[in-house]
CSV table of C-alpha atoms and ligand atoms in Angstrom, one decimal:
chain,number,residue,atom,x,y,z
D,15,UNK,CA,0.1,0.0,0.1
D,16,UNK,CA,1.3,3.4,-0.8
D,17,UNK,CA,0.6,6.2,1.9
D,18,UNK,CA,-0.4,8.5,-1.1
D,19,UNK,CA,-3.2,6.6,-1.9
D,20,UNK,CA,-4.2,5.1,1.3
D,21,UNK,CA,-6.9,6.4,3.8
D,22,UNK,CA,-5.0,6.8,7.2
D,23,UNK,CA,-6.1,10.1,8.8
D,24,UNK,CA,-3.3,10.6,11.3
D,25,UNK,CA,-4.1,13.5,13.9
D,26,UNK,CA,-1.2,15.6,15.1
D,27,UNK,CA,-2.9,16.7,18.3
D,28,UNK,CA,-3.7,14.5,21.2
D,29,UNK,CA,-7.6,13.8,21.3
D,30,UNK,CA,-9.1,15.4,24.5
D,31,UNK,CA,-11.6,12.7,25.0
D,32,UNK,CA,-8.8,9.7,25.2
D,33,UNK,CA,-7.8,8.9,29.0
D,34,UNK,CA,-5.7,6.0,28.3
D,35,UNK,CA,-2.7,5.4,25.9
D,36,UNK,CA,-4.3,2.9,23.6
D,37,UNK,CA,-7.4,5.0,23.0
D,38,UNK,CA,-5.1,7.9,22.3
D,39,UNK,CA,-2.9,6.1,19.7
D,40,UNK,CA,-5.8,4.3,18.1
D,41,UNK,CA,-7.6,7.7,17.3
D,42,UNK,CA,-4.1,9.4,16.5
D,43,UNK,CA,-3.2,6.7,14.1
D,44,UNK,CA,-6.5,6.9,12.3
D,45,UNK,CA,-7.6,3.3,13.4
D,46,UNK,CA,-11.1,3.9,14.7
D,47,UNK,CA,-13.6,6.7,14.7
D,48,UNK,CA,-16.2,7.1,17.4
D,49,UNK,CA,-19.7,7.4,15.9
D,50,UNK,CA,-21.7,7.3,19.5
D,51,UNK,CA,-20.8,6.4,23.0
D,52,UNK,CA,-19.1,3.1,22.9
D,53,UNK,CA,-19.6,2.7,18.9
D,54,UNK,CA,-17.0,2.9,16.4
D,55,UNK,CA,-16.0,2.7,12.8
D,56,UNK,CA,-13.1,0.7,12.0
D,57,UNK,CA,-10.9,2.7,9.8
D,58,UNK,CA,-8.6,0.8,7.3
D,59,UNK,CA,-5.7,0.7,9.6
D,60,UNK,CA,-7.7,-0.4,12.5
D,61,UNK,CA,-9.6,-3.0,10.4
D,62,UNK,CA,-6.4,-4.6,9.2
D,63,UNK,CA,-5.3,-5.3,12.9
D,64,UNK,CA,-8.8,-6.4,13.7
D,65,UNK,CA,-8.7,-8.9,10.8
D,66,UNK,CA,-5.2,-10.3,11.8
D,67,UNK,CA,-6.5,-10.9,15.5
D,68,UNK,CA,-9.3,-12.6,14.0
D,69,UNK,CA,-7.4,-14.9,11.8
D,70,UNK,CA,-5.2,-16.0,14.5
D,71,UNK,CA,-8.3,-16.6,16.7
D,72,UNK,CA,-9.6,-18.8,13.8
D,73,UNK,CA,-6.5,-20.7,13.2
D,74,UNK,CA,-6.1,-21.6,16.9
D,75,UNK,CA,-9.8,-22.6,17.4
D,76,UNK,CA,-9.8,-24.8,14.2
D,77,UNK,CA,-6.3,-26.3,15.6
D,78,UNK,CA,-8.1,-27.3,18.5
D,79,UNK,CA,-10.8,-29.0,16.4
D,80,UNK,CA,-13.6,-26.3,17.1
D,81,UNK,CA,-15.9,-25.5,14.1
D,82,UNK,CA,-16.7,-22.1,13.0
D,83,UNK,CA,-20.4,-20.9,12.2
D,84,UNK,CA,-22.1,-17.8,12.1
D,85,UNK,CA,-25.1,-16.6,14.3
D,86,UNK,CA,-27.1,-13.5,13.7
D,87,UNK,CA,-26.5,-10.1,15.8
D,88,UNK,CA,-30.2,-9.9,16.2
D,89,UNK,CA,-32.2,-12.5,18.2
D,90,UNK,CA,-35.9,-13.3,19.2
D,91,UNK,CA,-36.7,-12.5,22.9
D,92,UNK,CA,-38.6,-15.7,23.0
D,93,UNK,CA,-35.5,-17.7,23.0
D,94,UNK,CA,-34.1,-15.9,26.1
D,95,UNK,CA,-37.4,-16.4,27.9
D,96,UNK,CA,-36.9,-20.1,27.7
D,97,UNK,CA,-33.7,-19.7,29.8
D,98,UNK,CA,-35.2,-17.1,32.0
D,99,UNK,CA,-32.5,-14.6,31.1
D,100,UNK,CA,-34.8,-12.1,29.1
D,101,UNK,CA,-35.8,-10.7,32.5
D,102,UNK,CA,-32.7,-11.0,34.3
D,103,UNK,CA,-30.3,-9.4,32.0
D,104,UNK,CA,-31.5,-6.0,32.7
D,105,UNK,CA,-30.4,-2.7,31.0
D,106,UNK,CA,-27.3,-4.0,29.3
D,107,UNK,CA,-29.6,-5.6,27.0
D,108,UNK,CA,-30.5,-3.6,23.8
D,109,UNK,CA,-34.3,-4.5,23.3
D,110,UNK,CA,-35.8,-3.8,19.8
D,111,UNK,CA,-39.3,-4.2,18.4
D,112,UNK,CA,-39.6,-5.1,14.7
D,113,UNK,CA,-42.5,-3.8,12.5
D,114,UNK,CA,-44.8,-6.8,13.4
D,115,UNK,CA,-44.2,-5.6,17.0
D,116,UNK,CA,-42.1,-8.9,18.0
D,117,UNK,CA,-39.8,-8.4,20.5
D,118,UNK,CA,-36.0,-8.9,19.5
D,119,UNK,CA,-32.8,-8.2,20.9
D,120,UNK,CA,-29.2,-7.4,19.9
D,121,UNK,CA,-27.2,-10.3,21.1
D,122,UNK,CA,-24.8,-9.7,24.2
D,123,UNK,CA,-23.8,-13.4,24.0
D,124,UNK,CA,-25.3,-16.5,22.3
D,125,UNK,CA,-25.8,-19.5,24.8
D,126,UNK,CA,-29.4,-19.6,24.1
D,127,UNK,CA,-29.1,-19.5,20.3
D,128,UNK,CA,-26.4,-22.1,20.2
D,129,UNK,CA,-28.4,-24.4,22.4
D,130,UNK,CA,-31.4,-23.7,20.1
D,131,UNK,CA,-29.3,-24.9,17.2
D,132,UNK,CA,-28.3,-27.9,18.9
D,133,UNK,CA,-31.4,-29.2,20.2
D,134,UNK,CA,-32.7,-28.8,16.5
D,135,UNK,CA,-29.9,-31.1,15.0
D,136,UNK,CA,-28.1,-33.1,17.5
D,137,UNK,CA,-29.6,-36.0,19.5
D,138,UNK,CA,-26.9,-38.6,20.0
D,139,UNK,CA,-23.7,-39.0,22.0
D,140,UNK,CA,-22.3,-40.3,18.7
D,141,UNK,CA,-22.3,-36.6,17.2
D,142,UNK,CA,-20.4,-35.6,20.4
D,143,UNK,CA,-18.0,-34.0,21.2
D,144,UNK,CA,-18.9,-30.9,19.4
D,145,UNK,CA,-17.6,-27.3,19.9
D,146,UNK,CA,-19.3,-24.6,17.9
D,147,UNK,CA,-17.9,-21.1,17.7
D,148,UNK,CA,-18.2,-17.8,15.9
D,149,UNK,CA,-16.7,-14.3,15.8
D,150,UNK,CA,-19.6,-11.8,15.7
D,151,UNK,CA,-20.4,-8.4,17.1
D,152,UNK,CA,-22.1,-8.0,20.4
D,153,UNK,CA,-24.1,-5.3,22.0
D,154,UNK,CA,-24.1,-4.5,25.9
D,155,UNK,CA,-25.5,-1.4,26.9
D,156,UNK,CA,-22.9,-0.7,29.3
D,157,UNK,CA,-23.2,2.0,32.0
D,158,UNK,CA,-19.9,3.3,31.3
D,159,UNK,CA,-18.5,2.8,27.9
D,160,UNK,CA,-14.9,4.1,28.1
D,161,UNK,CA,-11.3,3.7,26.9
D,162,UNK,CA,-12.1,3.4,23.5
D,163,UNK,CA,-12.7,-0.2,22.1
D,164,UNK,CA,-11.5,-1.5,25.4
D,165,UNK,CA,-15.0,-1.2,26.9
D,166,UNK,CA,-17.4,-0.5,24.0
D,167,UNK,CA,-21.0,-1.0,23.7
D,168,UNK,CA,-20.8,-2.6,20.4
D,169,UNK,CA,-17.9,-4.8,20.3
D,170,UNK,CA,-16.4,-7.9,18.5
D,171,UNK,CA,-16.3,-11.2,20.4
D,172,UNK,CA,-15.3,-14.8,19.7
D,173,UNK,CA,-17.5,-17.0,21.4
D,174,UNK,CA,-17.7,-20.8,21.5
D,175,UNK,CA,-19.8,-23.4,23.1
D,176,UNK,CA,-18.9,-26.9,23.6
D,177,UNK,CA,-21.3,-30.0,24.0
D,178,UNK,CA,-20.5,-33.1,25.5
D,179,UNK,CA,-22.1,-36.0,26.7
D,180,UNK,CA,-20.6,-36.0,30.4
D,181,UNK,CA,-18.8,-33.8,32.9
D,182,UNK,CA,-15.3,-35.3,32.1
D,183,UNK,CA,-15.7,-34.7,28.5
D,184,UNK,CA,-16.8,-31.0,29.1
D,185,UNK,CA,-13.7,-30.3,31.3
D,186,UNK,CA,-11.6,-31.8,28.4
D,187,UNK,CA,-13.3,-29.2,26.4
D,188,UNK,CA,-12.7,-26.4,28.9
D,189,UNK,CA,-9.1,-27.5,29.0
D,190,UNK,CA,-8.7,-27.5,25.2
D,191,UNK,CA,-10.1,-23.9,25.3
D,192,UNK,CA,-7.6,-22.9,27.9
D,193,UNK,CA,-4.7,-24.3,25.9
D,194,UNK,CA,-5.9,-22.9,22.6
D,195,UNK,CA,-6.2,-19.5,24.3
D,196,UNK,CA,-2.6,-19.4,25.8
D,197,UNK,CA,-1.3,-20.2,22.2
D,198,UNK,CA,-3.7,-17.3,20.6
D,199,UNK,CA,-2.5,-14.8,23.1
D,200,UNK,CA,1.2,-15.7,22.6
D,201,UNK,CA,1.0,-15.5,18.9
D,202,UNK,CA,-0.5,-11.8,19.4
D,203,UNK,CA,2.7,-11.1,21.6
D,204,UNK,CA,0.8,-10.8,24.7
D,205,UNK,CA,1.4,-12.7,28.2
D,206,UNK,CA,-2.2,-13.3,29.2
D,207,UNK,CA,-2.5,-15.0,32.4
D,208,UNK,CA,-5.4,-17.5,33.2
D,209,UNK,CA,-6.7,-16.4,36.8
D,210,UNK,CA,-9.2,-18.2,38.6
D,211,UNK,CA,-12.6,-16.3,38.4
D,212,UNK,CA,-16.0,-16.1,40.1
D,213,UNK,CA,-18.5,-18.1,38.6
D,214,UNK,CA,-21.1,-15.8,39.9
D,215,UNK,CA,-24.6,-16.7,40.3
D,216,UNK,CA,-24.5,-19.6,37.8
D,217,UNK,CA,-22.1,-21.4,40.2
D,218,UNK,CA,-20.4,-23.5,37.6
D,219,UNK,CA,-17.5,-25.6,38.4
D,220,UNK,CA,-14.7,-23.9,36.7
D,221,UNK,CA,-14.1,-20.5,35.2
D,222,UNK,CA,-10.9,-18.7,34.4
D,223,UNK,CA,-10.2,-15.2,32.9
D,224,UNK,CA,-7.1,-14.4,31.0
D,225,UNK,CA,-5.8,-11.0,32.1
D,226,UNK,CA,-3.1,-8.9,30.4
D,227,UNK,CA,-1.2,-7.0,33.0
D,228,UNK,CA,-1.5,-3.4,32.5
D,229,UNK,CA,-1.7,-0.2,34.8
D,230,UNK,CA,-4.9,1.0,33.1
D,231,UNK,CA,-6.7,-2.5,33.5
D,232,UNK,CA,-10.0,-2.5,35.1
D,233,UNK,CA,-9.5,-5.7,37.3
D,234,UNK,CA,-7.2,-5.9,40.3
D,235,UNK,CA,-5.2,-9.0,40.2
D,236,UNK,CA,-3.2,-10.9,42.7
D,237,UNK,CA,-0.4,-13.4,41.6
D,238,UNK,CA,2.9,-15.2,42.1
D,239,UNK,CA,5.4,-13.4,39.8
D,240,UNK,CA,6.7,-16.7,38.5
D,241,UNK,CA,3.5,-17.1,36.6
D,242,UNK,CA,4.5,-14.4,34.1
D,243,UNK,CA,7.6,-16.4,33.0
D,244,UNK,CA,5.5,-19.4,31.8
D,245,UNK,CA,5.3,-19.8,28.1
D,246,UNK,CA,3.5,-22.5,25.7
D,247,UNK,CA,6.0,-21.5,23.0
D,248,UNK,CA,6.1,-23.9,20.0
D,249,UNK,CA,5.3,-27.1,21.6
D,250,UNK,CA,2.9,-29.2,20.1
D,251,UNK,CA,-0.1,-30.3,22.0
D,252,UNK,CA,-2.5,-33.2,20.9
D,253,UNK,CA,-5.8,-31.6,21.5
D,254,UNK,CA,-7.5,-35.1,21.5
D,255,UNK,CA,-5.2,-36.4,24.4
D,256,UNK,CA,-6.9,-35.6,27.7
D,257,UNK,CA,-4.0,-36.0,29.9
D,258,UNK,CA,-1.5,-34.1,27.9
D,259,UNK,CA,-4.1,-31.1,27.7
D,260,UNK,CA,-4.9,-31.3,31.4
D,261,UNK,CA,-0.9,-31.2,32.2
D,262,UNK,CA,-0.6,-28.0,30.2
D,263,UNK,CA,-3.5,-26.5,32.1
D,264,UNK,CA,-2.0,-27.5,35.4
D,265,UNK,CA,1.2,-25.9,34.5
D,266,UNK,CA,-0.6,-22.8,33.8
D,267,UNK,CA,-3.0,-22.7,36.8
D,268,UNK,CA,-1.0,-24.2,39.7
D,269,UNK,CA,0.9,-20.8,40.8
D,270,UNK,CA,-1.4,-18.4,42.6
D,271,UNK,CA,-3.2,-16.1,40.1
D,272,UNK,CA,-6.6,-14.8,41.0
D,273,UNK,CA,-8.7,-11.6,40.4
D,274,UNK,CA,-10.1,-9.7,43.3
D,275,UNK,CA,-13.3,-11.7,43.3
D,276,UNK,CA,-11.8,-14.9,44.3
D,277,UNK,CA,-8.7,-13.5,46.1
D,278,UNK,CA,-7.7,-15.4,49.0
D,279,UNK,CA,-5.4,-13.6,51.3
D,280,UNK,CA,-3.8,-16.8,53.3
D,281,UNK,CA,-2.9,-18.4,50.1
D,282,UNK,CA,-1.5,-15.2,48.9
D,283,UNK,CA,0.6,-14.7,52.2
D,284,UNK,CA,2.0,-18.2,51.6
D,285,UNK,CA,4.1,-17.2,48.5
D,286,UNK,CA,7.6,-15.9,49.1
D,287,UNK,CA,7.3,-12.2,49.5
D,288,UNK,CA,9.5,-11.1,46.8
D,289,UNK,CA,7.1,-12.9,44.3
D,290,UNK,CA,3.7,-11.5,45.6
D,291,UNK,CA,2.2,-9.1,43.2
D,292,UNK,CA,-0.7,-7.0,43.3
D,293,UNK,CA,-1.3,-5.2,39.9
D,294,UNK,CA,-3.8,-4.4,37.4
D,295,UNK,CA,-5.1,-6.5,34.3
D,296,UNK,CA,-7.2,-6.2,31.4
D,297,UNK,CA,-9.6,-9.2,30.7
D,298,UNK,CA,-9.1,-10.5,27.4
D,299,UNK,CA,-11.0,-13.7,27.6
D,300,UNK,CA,-12.8,-16.1,29.7
D,301,UNK,CA,-13.7,-19.9,29.7
D,302,UNK,CA,-16.7,-21.2,31.6
D,303,UNK,CA,-17.9,-24.6,32.4
D,304,UNK,CA,-21.4,-24.5,33.4
D,305,UNK,CA,-22.9,-28.0,33.0
D,306,UNK,CA,-26.5,-28.3,32.1
D,307,UNK,CA,-27.9,-24.8,32.9
D,308,UNK,CA,-29.2,-24.1,29.3
D,309,UNK,CA,-29.6,-27.6,28.2
D,310,UNK,CA,-31.9,-28.3,31.1
D,311,UNK,CA,-34.0,-25.2,30.8
D,312,UNK,CA,-34.2,-25.5,26.9
D,313,UNK,CA,-34.5,-29.2,26.4
D,314,UNK,CA,-31.3,-30.0,24.7
D,315,UNK,CA,-30.6,-33.6,25.4
D,316,UNK,CA,-28.6,-36.4,24.1
D,317,UNK,CA,-29.1,-40.3,24.0
D,318,UNK,CA,-26.0,-41.9,25.6
D,319,UNK,CA,-24.4,-45.2,25.0
D,320,UNK,CA,-26.5,-47.0,27.3
D,321,UNK,CA,-29.6,-45.6,25.9
D,322,UNK,CA,-30.6,-43.1,28.4
D,323,UNK,CA,-31.6,-39.3,27.7
D,324,UNK,CA,-29.6,-36.8,29.5
D,325,UNK,CA,-29.3,-33.1,29.3
D,326,UNK,CA,-26.1,-32.1,27.3
D,327,UNK,CA,-23.0,-30.9,29.2
D,328,UNK,CA,-21.9,-27.3,28.1
D,329,UNK,CA,-19.6,-24.4,28.6
D,330,UNK,CA,-18.9,-21.1,26.8
D,331,UNK,CA,-15.7,-19.6,26.2
D,332,UNK,CA,-15.1,-16.0,24.9
D,333,UNK,CA,-12.3,-13.7,23.6
D,334,UNK,CA,-12.6,-10.1,23.5
D,335,UNK,CA,-11.4,-9.5,19.8
D,336,UNK,CA,-12.0,-5.7,19.6
D,337,UNK,CA,-10.6,-5.2,23.2
D,338,UNK,CA,-7.5,-6.9,22.3
D,339,UNK,CA,-6.3,-4.0,20.0
D,340,UNK,CA,-6.4,-1.9,23.2
D,341,UNK,CA,-4.8,-4.4,25.3
D,342,UNK,CA,-2.0,-5.0,22.9
D,343,UNK,CA,-1.2,-1.4,22.6
D,344,UNK,CA,-1.5,-0.8,26.4
D,345,UNK,CA,1.2,-3.6,26.7
D,346,UNK,CA,3.4,-2.5,23.6
D,347,UNK,CA,3.9,1.0,23.0
D,348,UNK,CA,6.5,4.0,23.8
D,349,UNK,CA,6.1,7.7,23.9
D,350,UNK,CA,6.2,7.9,20.1
D,351,UNK,CA,3.5,5.6,19.4
D,352,UNK,CA,2.5,1.9,19.2
D,353,UNK,CA,4.8,-0.9,18.7
D,354,UNK,CA,3.0,-3.7,17.0
D,355,UNK,CA,4.1,-7.2,17.6
D,356,UNK,CA,4.9,-9.0,14.4
D,357,UNK,CA,1.8,-11.3,14.7
D,358,UNK,CA,-0.7,-8.6,14.5
D,359,UNK,CA,0.9,-5.7,12.7
D,360,UNK,CA,-1.2,-4.0,9.9
D,361,UNK,CA,1.8,-4.0,7.6
D,362,UNK,CA,4.7,-6.2,8.2
D,363,UNK,CA,7.4,-3.3,7.3
D,364,UNK,CA,7.2,0.4,6.3
D,365,UNK,CA,9.4,1.9,3.4
D,366,UNK,CA,10.5,5.6,4.0
D,367,UNK,CA,11.7,7.4,1.0
D,368,UNK,CA,13.9,10.1,2.2
D,369,UNK,CA,13.8,12.0,-1.1
D,370,UNK,CA,10.8,11.5,-3.0
D,371,UNK,CA,11.4,12.5,-6.6
D,372,UNK,CA,15.0,11.5,-6.6
D,373,UNK,CA,15.4,8.9,-9.5
D,374,UNK,CA,17.5,6.5,-7.5
D,375,UNK,CA,15.5,6.5,-4.3
D,376,UNK,CA,12.1,6.3,-6.0
D,377,UNK,CA,13.3,3.3,-7.9
D,378,UNK,CA,14.9,1.6,-4.9
D,379,UNK,CA,11.6,2.0,-3.1
D,380,UNK,CA,9.8,0.6,-5.8
D,381,UNK,CA,12.1,-2.3,-6.2
D,382,UNK,CA,11.9,-3.0,-2.5
D,383,UNK,CA,8.0,-3.0,-2.7
D,384,UNK,CA,7.9,-5.4,-5.4
D,385,UNK,CA,10.4,-7.6,-3.9
D,386,UNK,CA,8.5,-7.8,-0.8
D,387,UNK,CA,5.1,-8.2,-2.5
D,388,UNK,CA,6.6,-11.3,-4.4
D,389,UNK,CA,7.2,-12.9,-0.8
D,390,UNK,CA,3.6,-12.0,0.1
D,391,UNK,CA,4.5,-9.2,2.3
D,392,UNK,CA,2.7,-6.1,1.8
D,393,UNK,CA,4.9,-3.1,2.6
D,394,UNK,CA,3.4,0.3,3.6
D,395,UNK,CA,5.5,2.8,1.4
D,396,UNK,CA,5.7,6.3,2.4
D,397,UNK,CA,5.9,8.0,-1.0
D,398,UNK,CA,4.5,11.4,0.0
D,399,UNK,CA,6.7,14.5,-0.6
D,400,UNK,CA,7.1,15.3,3.0
D,401,UNK,CA,10.0,15.9,5.5
D,402,UNK,CA,11.8,12.9,6.4
D,403,UNK,CA,11.1,13.8,10.1
D,404,UNK,CA,7.3,13.9,9.4
D,405,UNK,CA,7.6,10.5,7.7
D,406,UNK,CA,9.5,8.9,10.7
D,407,UNK,CA,6.9,10.2,13.2
D,408,UNK,CA,4.0,8.9,11.3
D,409,UNK,CA,5.8,5.6,11.1
D,410,UNK,CA,6.7,5.5,14.9
D,411,UNK,CA,3.2,6.4,15.8
D,412,UNK,CA,1.4,3.7,13.7
D,413,UNK,CA,4.0,1.1,15.0
D,414,UNK,CA,5.1,-1.2,12.3
D,415,UNK,CA,7.6,-3.2,13.7
D,416,UNK,CA,10.1,-2.8,10.9
D,417,UNK,CA,11.1,0.1,8.6
D,418,UNK,CA,13.4,0.3,5.8
D,419,UNK,CA,14.7,3.9,5.0
D,420,UNK,CA,15.9,4.5,1.6
D,421,UNK,CA,17.9,7.7,0.7
D,422,UNK,CA,20.3,9.0,-2.1
D,423,UNK,CA,23.2,9.0,0.1
D,424,UNK,CA,22.9,5.3,1.4
D,425,UNK,CA,22.1,4.2,-2.1
D,426,UNK,CA,25.2,5.7,-3.3
D,427,UNK,CA,27.1,3.1,-1.1
D,428,UNK,CA,24.6,0.3,-2.2
D,429,UNK,CA,22.7,0.3,1.1
D,430,UNK,CA,19.3,0.9,2.8
D,431,UNK,CA,18.9,1.2,6.4
D,432,UNK,CA,16.5,-1.5,8.5
D,433,UNK,CA,15.2,-0.3,11.7
D,434,UNK,CA,13.4,-2.1,14.5
D,435,UNK,CA,10.5,-0.2,15.9
D,436,UNK,CA,11.0,-2.0,19.4
D,437,UNK,CA,14.7,-1.5,19.8
D,438,UNK,CA,15.4,1.5,17.6
D,439,UNK,CA,18.6,-0.3,16.3
D,440,UNK,CA,19.3,0.4,12.7
D,441,UNK,CA,21.5,-1.7,10.4
D,442,UNK,CA,22.7,-0.9,6.8
D,443,UNK,CA,22.5,-3.5,4.2
D,444,UNK,CA,21.8,-4.2,0.7
D,445,UNK,CA,18.2,-3.7,-0.4
D,446,UNK,CA,18.1,-7.5,-1.2
D,447,UNK,CA,19.5,-8.4,2.3
D,448,UNK,CA,16.7,-6.0,3.7
D,449,UNK,CA,14.1,-8.1,2.0
D,450,UNK,CA,15.6,-11.5,2.9
D,451,UNK,CA,15.7,-10.3,6.5
D,452,UNK,CA,12.1,-9.3,6.8
D,453,UNK,CA,11.0,-12.5,5.0
D,454,UNK,CA,12.8,-14.6,7.5
D,455,UNK,CA,11.4,-12.6,10.4
D,456,UNK,CA,7.9,-13.3,9.1
D,457,UNK,CA,8.4,-16.8,7.9
D,458,UNK,CA,7.2,-18.4,11.2
D,459,UNK,CA,4.3,-15.9,11.8
B,513,ATP,P1,-16.3,-7.3,31.7
B,513,ATP,O1,-16.0,-8.0,33.1
B,513,ATP,O2,-14.9,-6.5,31.2
B,513,ATP,O3,-17.3,-6.5,31.6
B,513,ATP,P2,-17.5,-9.7,30.8
B,513,ATP,O4,-16.8,-10.8,32.0
B,513,ATP,O5,-18.7,-9.3,31.2
B,513,ATP,O6,-16.5,-8.5,30.7
B,513,ATP,P3,-17.6,-11.9,28.9
B,513,ATP,O7,-18.9,-12.2,29.0
B,513,ATP,O8,-16.7,-13.0,29.8
B,513,ATP,O9,-17.2,-10.5,29.5
B,513,ATP,O10,-17.2,-11.6,27.5
B,513,ATP,C1,-15.9,-12.4,26.8
B,513,ATP,C2,-15.0,-11.3,26.6
B,513,ATP,O11,-15.5,-10.1,25.7
B,513,ATP,C3,-14.4,-10.6,27.9
B,513,ATP,O12,-13.3,-11.3,28.3
B,513,ATP,C4,-13.8,-9.3,27.3
B,513,ATP,O13,-12.6,-9.5,26.7
B,513,ATP,C5,-14.7,-9.0,26.1
B,513,ATP,N1,-15.7,-7.9,26.3
B,513,ATP,C6,-16.7,-7.9,27.4
B,513,ATP,N2,-17.4,-6.8,27.3
B,513,ATP,C7,-16.7,-6.0,26.6
B,513,ATP,C8,-16.9,-4.6,26.2
B,513,ATP,N3,-18.0,-3.9,26.8
B,513,ATP,N4,-16.1,-4.0,25.3
B,513,ATP,C9,-15.2,-4.9,24.5
B,513,ATP,N5,-14.9,-6.1,25.0
B,513,ATP,C10,-15.7,-6.7,25.9
B,514,MG,MG1,-15.9,-12.2,31.5
């Protein structure tokens, strides 16, 4: 993409309404535009990151054996009357009437609808295990929408639902979600710590929230600092192997890590003092085993191997897809702007032409752009007639992890400059070497 032809309305001034750094940088980098409280348009640069995040979420869900589908945003109220949640949900639910005066709602979540799909089509243990998920817009009429996409009213969520014949199978599905989420967040350059959370009025057996540590996080968290060193890395996990999957979960949930809702001071005090940490975190996901709450009230049953009919065991598992943009920026930025991890960056590399109109510089930039494209890497080429300083400031603000700087002086010596956004370290090398290096960096991503 050439900056001269792109739509990237970068702001010079800090927007007064943004209280936290991620919101400020998303507005300044021209990624989003607010349309109403907690409701945003996704401008091209923001949409590219949102799409990258969705792609990673899809890949890791499919790897875990989960199956995508797509449910609508609007739902009939009657489904929610069956579970009893239509009245319980309160003012967070946006209720709508259609022209026939039928009561509808904009879905804040999809347990009822997925249970309706299940009961219509599945009736035997032979069709299980089954986990269906989608990535769809949700609406919750939050009391205090704030911090940009972090707490929106309309927001994008991945929500998945497992259906299993018994509790042991459902807990395996829970564990599969935990492992797939760990991998998902790591691919986005995040450390998201699973923390035991409160199962609330549903009173399920198990629920964990995934928290990204950040001073601006809305949750207070208590943990053993050793938990932040845990990494899944590139190890292969066989998602069909219950013991293997459970072992990974055990590794990640044994050290103390809880939100304020489940915090236990006595357990916390047992941690060596230097490892005892109290901090703030952003909830980027939650997994939940709730058994038969919806299947019982909505009549979703399966026939088991011995011929008896039982309500299907379920859980629901969510990732805050649009919130993740804010969380990633909170975790990865400096005073000049965003620093995108390679996994989610809107463009893998930026090209800055120091002297637009100089024949050699223009030709070298075109050559780099094409050579990268030939390797399926779309660069963002700043081909505007602008001062070098302004181009650098824009690149730093939008946070592409790598920048290739091209100018007549370097070219006279046969070199361009490759700069890491994260370290600021620059290296001179031949243009072909820069292309090869970028290709190598993104090969495994
Ligand atoms: P919160 O406690 O932050 O209000 P929640 O626990 O009500 O969130 P869940 O029902 O667990 O949310 O939804 C799954 C995920 O969706 C959350 O972990 C979070 O990342 C994201 N999410 C929830 N509410 C919002 C929102 N208003 N804006 C953006 N993302 C959200
Ligand atoms: Mg939650």
